Amino acid sequence: MQAEQTAIPSLGRWGLSAHADLTYRALLLAGVQGSNGLARHLGVPVFRIVQALEELAACGAAVQVKRGSRRLWQAAAPDQVMARLRQRRDPVVVTELVRRHIATVSGLHLDRVLPGGVHRFRNRFAARQRIAELTAAERHEHLAINTEDVFTAEATAAAAPLDEDLIGRGIRLRVLGLRPRDGSVRPGPPPGGEYRETSRLPLKLMLFDRCTALIPADPTDFEAGALEIVDPDAVAHLTELFHRIWRTAEDPGRREVPDIELSAREEAVVGLLAAGATEDAVAEHLGISRRTVVYTLRALMDRLGVDNRFQLALLLGAARAVPLPPVGTKRTEES
């Protein structure tokens, strides 16, 4: 398996320990390994590796394989691991979703709205047609709250062209979504749009130029259509609600693996070593002493809190600071 062709998920985002995340990356890079071999590669005690492997096995990220009398470990493919972890999500409690929706709608006092202030679209198809019409007429701002935990391909395909059109016309697009409980990264709007996440949202909502609001007629069944609200007080209430949540929500991009900034010397040394150069070759190429190469690496490991070069390579590769070291033929080591 070539590391540069593999998108390695960050298992720490899914609740696994740092040792489990590090062990999984090591298995992907080095191939089938035993616990002793992993301990030597990573420079951590064997009992930590055993605990990490148990974590990985529990979520299907690693499986035991037999080679004669030996028991070794093999990493599962990243896409399979992601699929398994997503299946472990706690289900949304429907009654809680309905309760929040009803509480928010009750605060709008729609029973006091004059005739014509609310219109019902009886099914999803009619609602989507109306969304397209309202989006085409927008001139300033489109605000949306998405309460879906999972988006279907159909829903994504329907929304993408509308979002792209809004951004292309210079209209501000802001979207609020639920923070995935499984640690995955959820795609936001196209470039030019703004996206934030939070752990709880009151209802699904679209606001068009702060003049029209669209909410589901039934929060548990989007096939039941939508309610269009044009009453100024109700729309103003929903607009204020959106911005109150927006101010406390967070940009999911800021929760990713933090950027690691390398000095020019650190970048040159690490880059050459990752490409397979020896310390002597790096020193000669950069016109510095071999001791300076070693000191540069040691200082970098101390700064990043890792114990050896293998851990350093994994950390820098995960942060995209430098390419992961090339992996040739997989090695098999006894446990």
mmCIF file of C-alpha atoms in Angstrom:
data_model
loop_
_atom_site.group_PDB
_atom_site.id
_atom_site.type_symbol
_atom_site.label_atom_id
_atom_site.label_comp_id
_atom_site.label_asym_id
_atom_site.label_seq_id
_atom_site.Cartn_x
_atom_site.Cartn_y
_atom_site.Cartn_z
ATOM 1 C CA MET A 1 0.000 0.000 0.000
ATOM 2 C CA GLN A 2 1.447 3.317 -1.011
ATOM 3 C CA ALA A 3 0.993 5.884 1.727
ATOM 4 C CA GLU A 4 0.749 8.753 -0.688
ATOM 5 C CA GLN A 5 -2.295 7.122 -2.321
ATOM 6 C CA THR A 6 -4.124 6.455 0.943
ATOM 7 C CA ALA A 7 -6.322 8.936 2.786
ATOM 8 C CA ILE A 8 -5.686 7.905 6.377
ATOM 9 C CA PRO A 9 -8.558 8.865 8.707
ATOM 10 C CA SER A 10 -7.735 10.480 12.030
ATOM 11 C CA LEU A 11 -9.102 7.898 14.465
ATOM 12 C CA GLY A 12 -8.679 10.270 17.379
ATOM 13 C CA ARG A 13 -11.590 12.267 15.986
ATOM 14 C CA TRP A 14 -13.733 9.159 16.427
ATOM 15 C CA GLY A 15 -12.906 8.662 20.094
ATOM 16 C CA LEU A 16 -9.957 6.273 19.792
ATOM 17 C CA SER A 17 -6.771 6.828 21.772
ATOM 18 C CA ALA A 18 -3.636 8.472 20.406
ATOM 19 C CA HIS A 19 -1.802 5.135 20.584
ATOM 20 C CA ALA A 20 -4.557 3.448 18.568
ATOM 21 C CA ASP A 21 -4.365 6.161 15.922
ATOM 22 C CA LEU A 22 -0.566 5.903 15.739
ATOM 23 C CA THR A 23 -0.659 2.079 15.602
ATOM 24 C CA TYR A 24 -3.209 2.110 12.787
ATOM 25 C CA ARG A 25 -1.063 4.470 10.732
ATOM 26 C CA ALA A 26 1.979 2.289 11.368
ATOM 27 C CA LEU A 27 0.107 -0.819 10.184
ATOM 28 C CA LEU A 28 -0.969 0.944 7.010
ATOM 29 C CA LEU A 29 2.589 2.047 6.292
ATOM 30 C CA ALA A 30 4.502 -1.079 7.264
ATOM 31 C CA GLY A 31 2.024 -3.823 6.465
ATOM 32 C CA VAL A 32 1.363 -6.947 8.529
ATOM 33 C CA GLN A 33 3.077 -6.615 11.920
ATOM 34 C CA GLY A 34 3.233 -8.176 15.360
ATOM 35 C CA SER A 35 2.898 -6.272 18.608
ATOM 36 C CA ASN A 36 6.621 -6.480 19.332
ATOM 37 C CA GLY A 37 7.516 -5.203 15.892
ATOM 38 C CA LEU A 38 5.085 -2.298 16.232
ATOM 39 C CA ALA A 39 6.494 -1.468 19.665
ATOM 40 C CA ARG A 40 10.017 -1.320 18.217
ATOM 41 C CA HIS A 41 8.937 0.842 15.266
ATOM 42 C CA LEU A 42 6.975 3.294 17.385
ATOM 43 C CA GLY A 43 9.231 3.289 20.414
ATOM 44 C CA VAL A 44 6.417 2.672 22.910
ATOM 45 C CA PRO A 45 5.908 -0.137 25.454
ATOM 46 C CA VAL A 46 4.426 -3.380 24.144
ATOM 47 C CA PHE A 47 1.490 -3.242 26.551
ATOM 48 C CA ARG A 48 0.443 0.082 25.016
ATOM 49 C CA ILE A 49 0.516 -1.490 21.566
ATOM 50 C CA VAL A 50 -1.571 -4.429 22.800
ATOM 51 C CA GLN A 51 -4.170 -2.041 24.208
ATOM 52 C CA ALA A 52 -4.160 -0.051 20.964
ATOM 53 C CA LEU A 53 -4.635 -3.201 18.882
ATOM 54 C CA GLU A 54 -7.579 -4.205 21.052
ATOM 55 C CA GLU A 55 -9.145 -0.799 20.371
ATOM 56 C CA LEU A 56 -8.547 -1.168 16.658
ATOM 57 C CA ALA A 57 -9.967 -4.686 16.610
ATOM 58 C CA ALA A 58 -13.102 -3.541 18.454
ATOM 59 C CA CYS A 59 -13.937 -1.044 15.716
ATOM 60 C CA GLY A 60 -12.793 -3.209 12.817
ATOM 61 C CA ALA A 61 -9.721 -1.105 12.034
ATOM 62 C CA ALA A 62 -7.310 -4.044 12.474
ATOM 63 C CA VAL A 63 -7.667 -7.818 12.217
ATOM 64 C CA GLN A 64 -5.502 -10.695 13.374
ATOM 65 C CA VAL A 65 -3.894 -12.933 10.771
ATOM 66 C CA LYS A 66 -2.083 -16.215 11.321
ATOM 67 C CA ARG A 67 1.284 -16.972 9.780
ATOM 68 C CA GLY A 68 2.069 -20.476 10.946
ATOM 69 C CA SER A 69 2.188 -20.308 14.728
ATOM 70 C CA ARG A 70 2.489 -16.512 14.748
ATOM 71 C CA ARG A 71 -0.354 -14.088 15.374
ATOM 72 C CA LEU A 72 0.110 -10.836 13.495
ATOM 73 C CA TRP A 73 -2.026 -7.795 12.764
ATOM 74 C CA GLN A 74 -3.169 -6.207 9.533
ATOM 75 C CA ALA A 75 -4.855 -2.826 9.051
ATOM 76 C CA ALA A 76 -8.260 -2.689 7.414
ATOM 77 C CA ALA A 77 -8.669 -0.386 4.422
ATOM 78 C CA PRO A 78 -9.454 3.219 5.455
ATOM 79 C CA ASP A 79 -12.773 3.298 3.586
ATOM 80 C CA GLN A 80 -13.897 0.140 5.393
ATOM 81 C CA VAL A 81 -12.871 1.617 8.747
ATOM 82 C CA MET A 82 -14.816 4.811 8.044
ATOM 83 C CA ALA A 83 -17.914 2.822 7.095
ATOM 84 C CA ARG A 84 -17.754 0.784 10.304
ATOM 85 C CA LEU A 85 -17.248 3.830 12.490
ATOM 86 C CA ARG A 86 -20.209 5.601 10.900
ATOM 87 C CA GLN A 87 -22.404 2.607 11.709
ATOM 88 C CA ARG A 88 -21.560 3.039 15.404
ATOM 89 C CA ARG A 89 -23.258 6.433 15.600
ATOM 90 C CA ASP A 90 -25.995 6.795 18.168
ATOM 91 C CA PRO A 91 -29.375 7.165 16.436
ATOM 92 C CA VAL A 92 -31.087 10.542 16.533
ATOM 93 C CA VAL A 93 -33.876 10.558 19.094
ATOM 94 C CA VAL A 94 -36.889 11.500 16.981
ATOM 95 C CA THR A 95 -38.959 12.732 19.913
ATOM 96 C CA GLU A 96 -36.210 15.209 20.828
ATOM 97 C CA LEU A 97 -36.019 16.432 17.233
ATOM 98 C CA VAL A 98 -39.788 16.963 17.161
ATOM 99 C CA ARG A 99 -39.737 18.673 20.561
ATOM 100 C CA ARG A 100 -37.150 21.231 19.447
ATOM 101 C CA HIS A 101 -38.991 21.849 16.177
ATOM 102 C CA ILE A 102 -42.342 22.375 17.883
ATOM 103 C CA ALA A 103 -40.821 24.628 20.542
ATOM 104 C CA THR A 104 -39.277 26.855 17.875
ATOM 105 C CA VAL A 105 -42.392 27.008 15.701
ATOM 106 C CA SER A 106 -44.579 27.731 18.744
ATOM 107 C CA GLY A 107 -42.411 30.764 19.440
ATOM 108 C CA LEU A 108 -43.347 32.166 16.033
ATOM 109 C CA HIS A 109 -47.031 32.440 17.038
ATOM 110 C CA LEU A 110 -48.165 31.427 13.575
ATOM 111 C CA ASP A 111 -51.723 31.206 14.889
ATOM 112 C CA ARG A 112 -51.720 35.019 14.960
ATOM 113 C CA VAL A 113 -50.378 35.455 11.435
ATOM 114 C CA LEU A 114 -52.758 37.035 8.956
ATOM 115 C CA PRO A 115 -54.098 34.950 6.037
ATOM 116 C CA GLY A 116 -51.437 34.682 3.338
ATOM 117 C CA GLY A 117 -48.596 34.824 5.879
ATOM 118 C CA VAL A 118 -48.086 31.051 5.708
ATOM 119 C CA HIS A 119 -48.389 28.736 2.719
ATOM 120 C CA ARG A 120 -48.132 24.927 2.656
ATOM 121 C CA PHE A 121 -46.319 22.957 -0.048
ATOM 122 C CA ARG A 122 -47.733 19.448 0.146
ATOM 123 C CA ASN A 123 -44.729 17.298 -0.828
ATOM 124 C CA ARG A 124 -40.964 17.402 -1.250
ATOM 125 C CA PHE A 125 -41.157 17.911 -5.015
ATOM 126 C CA ALA A 126 -43.328 21.007 -4.645
ATOM 127 C CA ALA A 127 -41.078 22.314 -1.871
ATOM 128 C CA ARG A 128 -37.968 21.886 -4.019
ATOM 129 C CA GLN A 129 -39.593 23.712 -6.901
ATOM 130 C CA ARG A 130 -40.413 26.599 -4.586
ATOM 131 C CA ILE A 131 -36.852 26.620 -3.194
ATOM 132 C CA ALA A 132 -35.516 26.926 -6.736
ATOM 133 C CA GLU A 133 -37.851 29.859 -7.433
ATOM 134 C CA LEU A 134 -36.951 31.686 -4.225
ATOM 135 C CA THR A 135 -33.230 31.068 -4.739
ATOM 136 C CA ALA A 136 -33.365 32.441 -8.264
ATOM 137 C CA ALA A 137 -35.003 35.621 -6.958
ATOM 138 C CA GLU A 138 -32.514 36.209 -4.137
ATOM 139 C CA ARG A 139 -30.329 39.305 -4.310
ATOM 140 C CA HIS A 140 -28.466 39.587 -1.012
ATOM 141 C CA GLU A 141 -28.303 36.657 1.418
ATOM 142 C CA HIS A 142 -29.210 32.980 1.776
ATOM 143 C CA LEU A 143 -29.173 31.405 5.242
ATOM 144 C CA ALA A 144 -29.748 27.709 5.900
ATOM 145 C CA ILE A 145 -29.879 25.304 8.844
ATOM 146 C CA ASN A 146 -29.457 21.629 7.992
ATOM 147 C CA THR A 147 -30.511 19.174 10.696
ATOM 148 C CA GLU A 148 -29.790 16.040 8.642
ATOM 149 C CA ASP A 149 -27.243 13.651 10.094
ATOM 150 C CA VAL A 150 -26.715 12.032 6.694
ATOM 151 C CA PHE A 151 -27.309 13.541 3.254
ATOM 152 C CA THR A 152 -28.547 11.393 0.401
ATOM 153 C CA ALA A 153 -26.928 11.634 -3.021
ATOM 154 C CA GLU A 154 -30.249 12.940 -4.345
ATOM 155 C CA ALA A 155 -30.398 15.773 -1.806
ATOM 156 C CA THR A 156 -26.773 16.712 -2.436
ATOM 157 C CA ALA A 157 -27.297 16.731 -6.202
ATOM 158 C CA ALA A 158 -30.349 18.964 -5.827
ATOM 159 C CA ALA A 159 -28.650 21.492 -3.542
ATOM 160 C CA ALA A 160 -25.239 21.830 -5.223
ATOM 161 C CA PRO A 161 -26.336 23.755 -8.377
ATOM 162 C CA LEU A 162 -28.407 26.190 -6.307
ATOM 163 C CA ASP A 163 -25.505 26.900 -3.946
ATOM 164 C CA GLU A 164 -23.091 27.383 -6.835
ATOM 165 C CA ASP A 165 -25.514 29.771 -8.529
ATOM 166 C CA LEU A 166 -25.884 31.837 -5.355
ATOM 167 C CA ILE A 167 -22.136 32.162 -4.882
ATOM 168 C CA GLY A 168 -21.653 32.910 -8.566
ATOM 169 C CA ARG A 169 -24.107 35.823 -8.273
ATOM 170 C CA GLY A 170 -22.244 37.261 -5.301
ATOM 171 C CA ILE A 171 -24.944 36.388 -2.744
ATOM 172 C CA ARG A 172 -23.780 35.651 0.802
ATOM 173 C CA LEU A 173 -24.330 31.984 1.613
ATOM 174 C CA ARG A 174 -24.181 30.835 5.223
ATOM 175 C CA VAL A 175 -24.989 27.273 6.272
ATOM 176 C CA LEU A 176 -25.300 25.760 9.740
ATOM 177 C CA GLY A 177 -24.979 21.979 10.153
ATOM 178 C CA LEU A 178 -24.847 19.402 12.910
ATOM 179 C CA ARG A 179 -21.435 18.437 14.168
ATOM 180 C CA PRO A 180 -21.031 14.767 13.133
ATOM 181 C CA ARG A 181 -21.081 12.571 16.222
ATOM 182 C CA ASP A 182 -18.846 10.054 14.449
ATOM 183 C CA GLY A 183 -15.953 12.495 13.991
ATOM 184 C CA SER A 184 -16.189 12.539 10.213
ATOM 185 C CA VAL A 185 -15.738 15.643 8.123
ATOM 186 C CA ARG A 186 -18.940 16.838 6.496
ATOM 187 C CA PRO A 187 -18.651 18.803 3.252
ATOM 188 C CA GLY A 188 -19.897 22.363 3.457
ATOM 189 C CA PRO A 189 -21.041 24.682 0.662
ATOM 190 C CA PRO A 190 -18.893 25.310 -2.423
ATOM 191 C CA PRO A 191 -15.915 27.698 -2.182
ATOM 192 C CA GLY A 192 -17.201 31.161 -1.406
ATOM 193 C CA GLY A 193 -19.878 29.962 1.001
ATOM 194 C CA GLU A 194 -19.541 29.934 4.791
ATOM 195 C CA TYR A 195 -20.181 26.879 6.941
ATOM 196 C CA ARG A 196 -20.272 26.279 10.690
ATOM 197 C CA GLU A 197 -21.295 23.366 12.913
ATOM 198 C CA THR A 198 -22.788 22.887 16.351
ATOM 199 C CA SER A 199 -23.992 19.947 18.413
ATOM 200 C CA ARG A 200 -27.690 20.883 18.457
ATOM 201 C CA LEU A 201 -29.986 22.690 16.037
ATOM 202 C CA PRO A 202 -33.638 23.578 16.639
ATOM 203 C CA LEU A 203 -35.125 22.998 13.196
ATOM 204 C CA LYS A 204 -34.380 22.764 9.496
ATOM 205 C CA LEU A 205 -34.649 26.214 7.959
ATOM 206 C CA MET A 206 -34.006 28.311 4.856
ATOM 207 C CA LEU A 207 -34.106 32.109 4.868
ATOM 208 C CA PHE A 208 -34.256 34.031 1.608
ATOM 209 C CA ASP A 209 -33.096 37.652 1.764
ATOM 210 C CA ARG A 210 -34.547 37.856 5.305
ATOM 211 C CA CYS A 211 -37.990 38.136 3.694
ATOM 212 C CA THR A 212 -39.130 34.521 3.344
ATOM 213 C CA ALA A 213 -38.569 31.454 5.493
ATOM 214 C CA LEU A 214 -39.085 27.801 4.639
ATOM 215 C CA ILE A 215 -39.374 25.080 7.307
ATOM 216 C CA PRO A 216 -40.460 21.412 7.094
ATOM 217 C CA ALA A 217 -44.137 20.701 7.609
ATOM 218 C CA ASP A 218 -43.078 17.552 9.477
ATOM 219 C CA PRO A 219 -39.524 17.408 10.908
ATOM 220 C CA THR A 220 -39.547 13.588 10.780
ATOM 221 C CA ASP A 221 -40.713 13.308 7.161
ATOM 222 C CA PHE A 222 -39.401 15.723 4.560
ATOM 223 C CA GLU A 223 -41.673 14.075 1.986
ATOM 224 C CA ALA A 224 -44.539 15.874 3.763
ATOM 225 C CA GLY A 225 -43.455 19.150 2.193
ATOM 226 C CA ALA A 226 -42.766 22.534 3.733
ATOM 227 C CA LEU A 227 -44.277 25.695 5.173
ATOM 228 C CA GLU A 228 -43.406 29.022 3.577
ATOM 229 C CA ILE A 229 -43.540 31.943 6.023
ATOM 230 C CA VAL A 230 -43.589 35.562 4.872
ATOM 231 C CA ASP A 231 -44.911 37.217 8.037
ATOM 232 C CA PRO A 232 -42.267 39.896 8.843
ATOM 233 C CA ASP A 233 -42.235 39.300 12.614
ATOM 234 C CA ALA A 234 -41.907 35.519 12.242
ATOM 235 C CA VAL A 235 -39.149 35.845 9.630
ATOM 236 C CA ALA A 236 -37.278 38.360 11.803
ATOM 237 C CA HIS A 237 -37.528 35.946 14.743
ATOM 238 C CA LEU A 238 -36.054 33.096 12.655
ATOM 239 C CA THR A 239 -33.309 35.346 11.278
ATOM 240 C CA GLU A 240 -32.285 36.367 14.790
ATOM 241 C CA LEU A 241 -32.347 32.699 15.828
ATOM 242 C CA PHE A 242 -30.009 31.791 12.953
ATOM 243 C CA HIS A 243 -27.474 34.467 13.838
ATOM 244 C CA ARG A 244 -27.594 33.633 17.547
ATOM 245 C CA ILE A 245 -26.604 30.056 16.725
ATOM 246 C CA TRP A 246 -24.059 31.186 14.111
ATOM 247 C CA ARG A 247 -22.184 33.306 16.642
ATOM 248 C CA THR A 248 -21.531 30.298 18.885
ATOM 249 C CA ALA A 249 -21.025 27.636 16.176
ATOM 250 C CA GLU A 250 -17.537 26.749 14.976
ATOM 251 C CA ASP A 251 -15.795 26.342 11.671
ATOM 252 C CA PRO A 252 -15.048 22.592 11.333
ATOM 253 C CA GLY A 253 -11.901 23.380 9.383
ATOM 254 C CA ARG A 254 -10.318 24.651 12.586
ATOM 255 C CA ARG A 255 -10.694 21.223 14.204
ATOM 256 C CA GLU A 256 -8.518 19.474 11.640
ATOM 257 C CA VAL A 257 -4.942 18.373 12.263
ATOM 258 C CA PRO A 258 -3.164 21.632 13.128
ATOM 259 C CA ASP A 259 -0.694 23.009 10.649
ATOM 260 C CA ILE A 260 2.942 22.353 11.487
ATOM 261 C CA GLU A 261 5.206 25.161 10.384
ATOM 262 C CA LEU A 262 8.771 24.129 9.669
ATOM 263 C CA SER A 263 11.737 26.423 9.398
ATOM 264 C CA ALA A 264 13.537 26.478 6.061
ATOM 265 C CA ARG A 265 16.275 24.225 7.452
ATOM 266 C CA GLU A 266 13.814 21.801 9.061
ATOM 267 C CA GLU A 267 11.817 21.550 5.847
ATOM 268 C CA ALA A 268 14.958 20.912 3.789
ATOM 269 C CA VAL A 269 16.341 18.287 6.179
ATOM 270 C CA VAL A 270 13.064 16.411 6.623
ATOM 271 C CA GLY A 271 12.225 16.587 2.932
ATOM 272 C CA LEU A 272 15.556 15.101 1.871
ATOM 273 C CA LEU A 273 15.389 12.361 4.505
ATOM 274 C CA ALA A 274 11.818 11.513 3.469
ATOM 275 C CA ALA A 275 13.058 11.180 -0.107
ATOM 276 C CA GLY A 276 15.556 8.543 1.059
ATOM 277 C CA ALA A 277 18.756 10.554 1.516
ATOM 278 C CA THR A 278 21.186 9.615 4.277
ATOM 279 C CA GLU A 279 22.219 12.061 6.975
ATOM 280 C CA ASP A 280 25.656 12.454 5.330
ATOM 281 C CA ALA A 281 24.021 13.137 1.959
ATOM 282 C CA VAL A 282 21.686 15.715 3.510
ATOM 283 C CA ALA A 283 24.617 17.440 5.212
ATOM 284 C CA GLU A 284 26.606 17.570 1.977
ATOM 285 C CA HIS A 285 23.631 18.789 -0.053
ATOM 286 C CA LEU A 286 22.817 21.607 2.402
ATOM 287 C CA GLY A 287 26.420 22.501 3.189
ATOM 288 C CA ILE A 288 26.095 21.811 6.904
ATOM 289 C CA SER A 289 27.627 19.248 9.262
ATOM 290 C CA ARG A 290 26.100 15.861 9.964
ATOM 291 C CA ARG A 291 25.837 16.891 13.609
ATOM 292 C CA THR A 292 23.680 19.876 12.596
ATOM 293 C CA VAL A 293 21.365 17.516 10.703
ATOM 294 C CA VAL A 294 20.985 15.350 13.814
ATOM 295 C CA TYR A 295 20.465 18.351 16.096
ATOM 296 C CA THR A 296 17.840 19.786 13.733
ATOM 297 C CA LEU A 297 15.877 16.543 13.816
ATOM 298 C CA ARG A 298 16.182 16.195 17.578
ATOM 299 C CA ALA A 299 14.992 19.753 18.177
ATOM 300 C CA LEU A 300 12.023 19.185 15.846
ATOM 301 C CA MET A 301 11.046 15.946 17.632
ATOM 302 C CA ASP A 302 11.243 17.703 21.003
ATOM 303 C CA ARG A 303 9.092 20.570 19.735
ATOM 304 C CA LEU A 304 6.423 18.221 18.374
ATOM 305 C CA GLY A 305 6.512 15.872 21.358
ATOM 306 C CA VAL A 306 7.520 12.650 19.555
ATOM 307 C CA ASP A 307 10.159 10.150 20.588
ATOM 308 C CA ASN A 308 11.644 8.862 17.346
ATOM 309 C CA ARG A 309 11.852 9.462 13.623
ATOM 310 C CA PHE A 310 9.132 6.990 12.735
ATOM 311 C CA GLN A 311 6.642 8.871 14.908
ATOM 312 C CA LEU A 312 7.910 12.139 13.435
ATOM 313 C CA ALA A 313 7.307 10.886 9.898
ATOM 314 C CA LEU A 314 3.750 9.811 10.756
ATOM 315 C CA LEU A 315 2.940 13.140 12.409
ATOM 316 C CA LEU A 316 4.377 15.271 9.608
ATOM 317 C CA GLY A 317 2.662 13.117 6.999
ATOM 318 C CA ALA A 318 -0.724 13.391 8.746
ATOM 319 C CA ALA A 319 -0.323 17.174 8.933
ATOM 320 C CA ARG A 320 0.756 17.276 5.260
ATOM 321 C CA ALA A 321 3.901 19.130 6.348
ATOM 322 C CA VAL A 322 5.995 16.818 4.169
ATOM 323 C CA PRO A 323 5.159 13.760 2.055
ATOM 324 C CA LEU A 324 4.961 10.503 3.982
ATOM 325 C CA PRO A 325 8.119 8.411 3.581
ATOM 326 C CA PRO A 326 7.857 5.989 0.678
ATOM 327 C CA VAL A 327 7.039 2.434 1.652
ATOM 328 C CA GLY A 328 8.444 -0.358 -0.423
ATOM 329 C CA THR A 329 7.861 -4.042 0.036
ATOM 330 C CA LYS A 330 5.808 -4.767 3.145
ATOM 331 C CA ARG A 331 7.682 -6.342 5.984
ATOM 332 C CA THR A 332 6.328 -9.072 8.194
ATOM 333 C CA GLU A 333 7.616 -9.212 11.737
ATOM 334 C CA GLU A 334 7.054 -11.736 14.464
ATOM 335 C CA SER A 335 5.086 -10.697 17.513
#
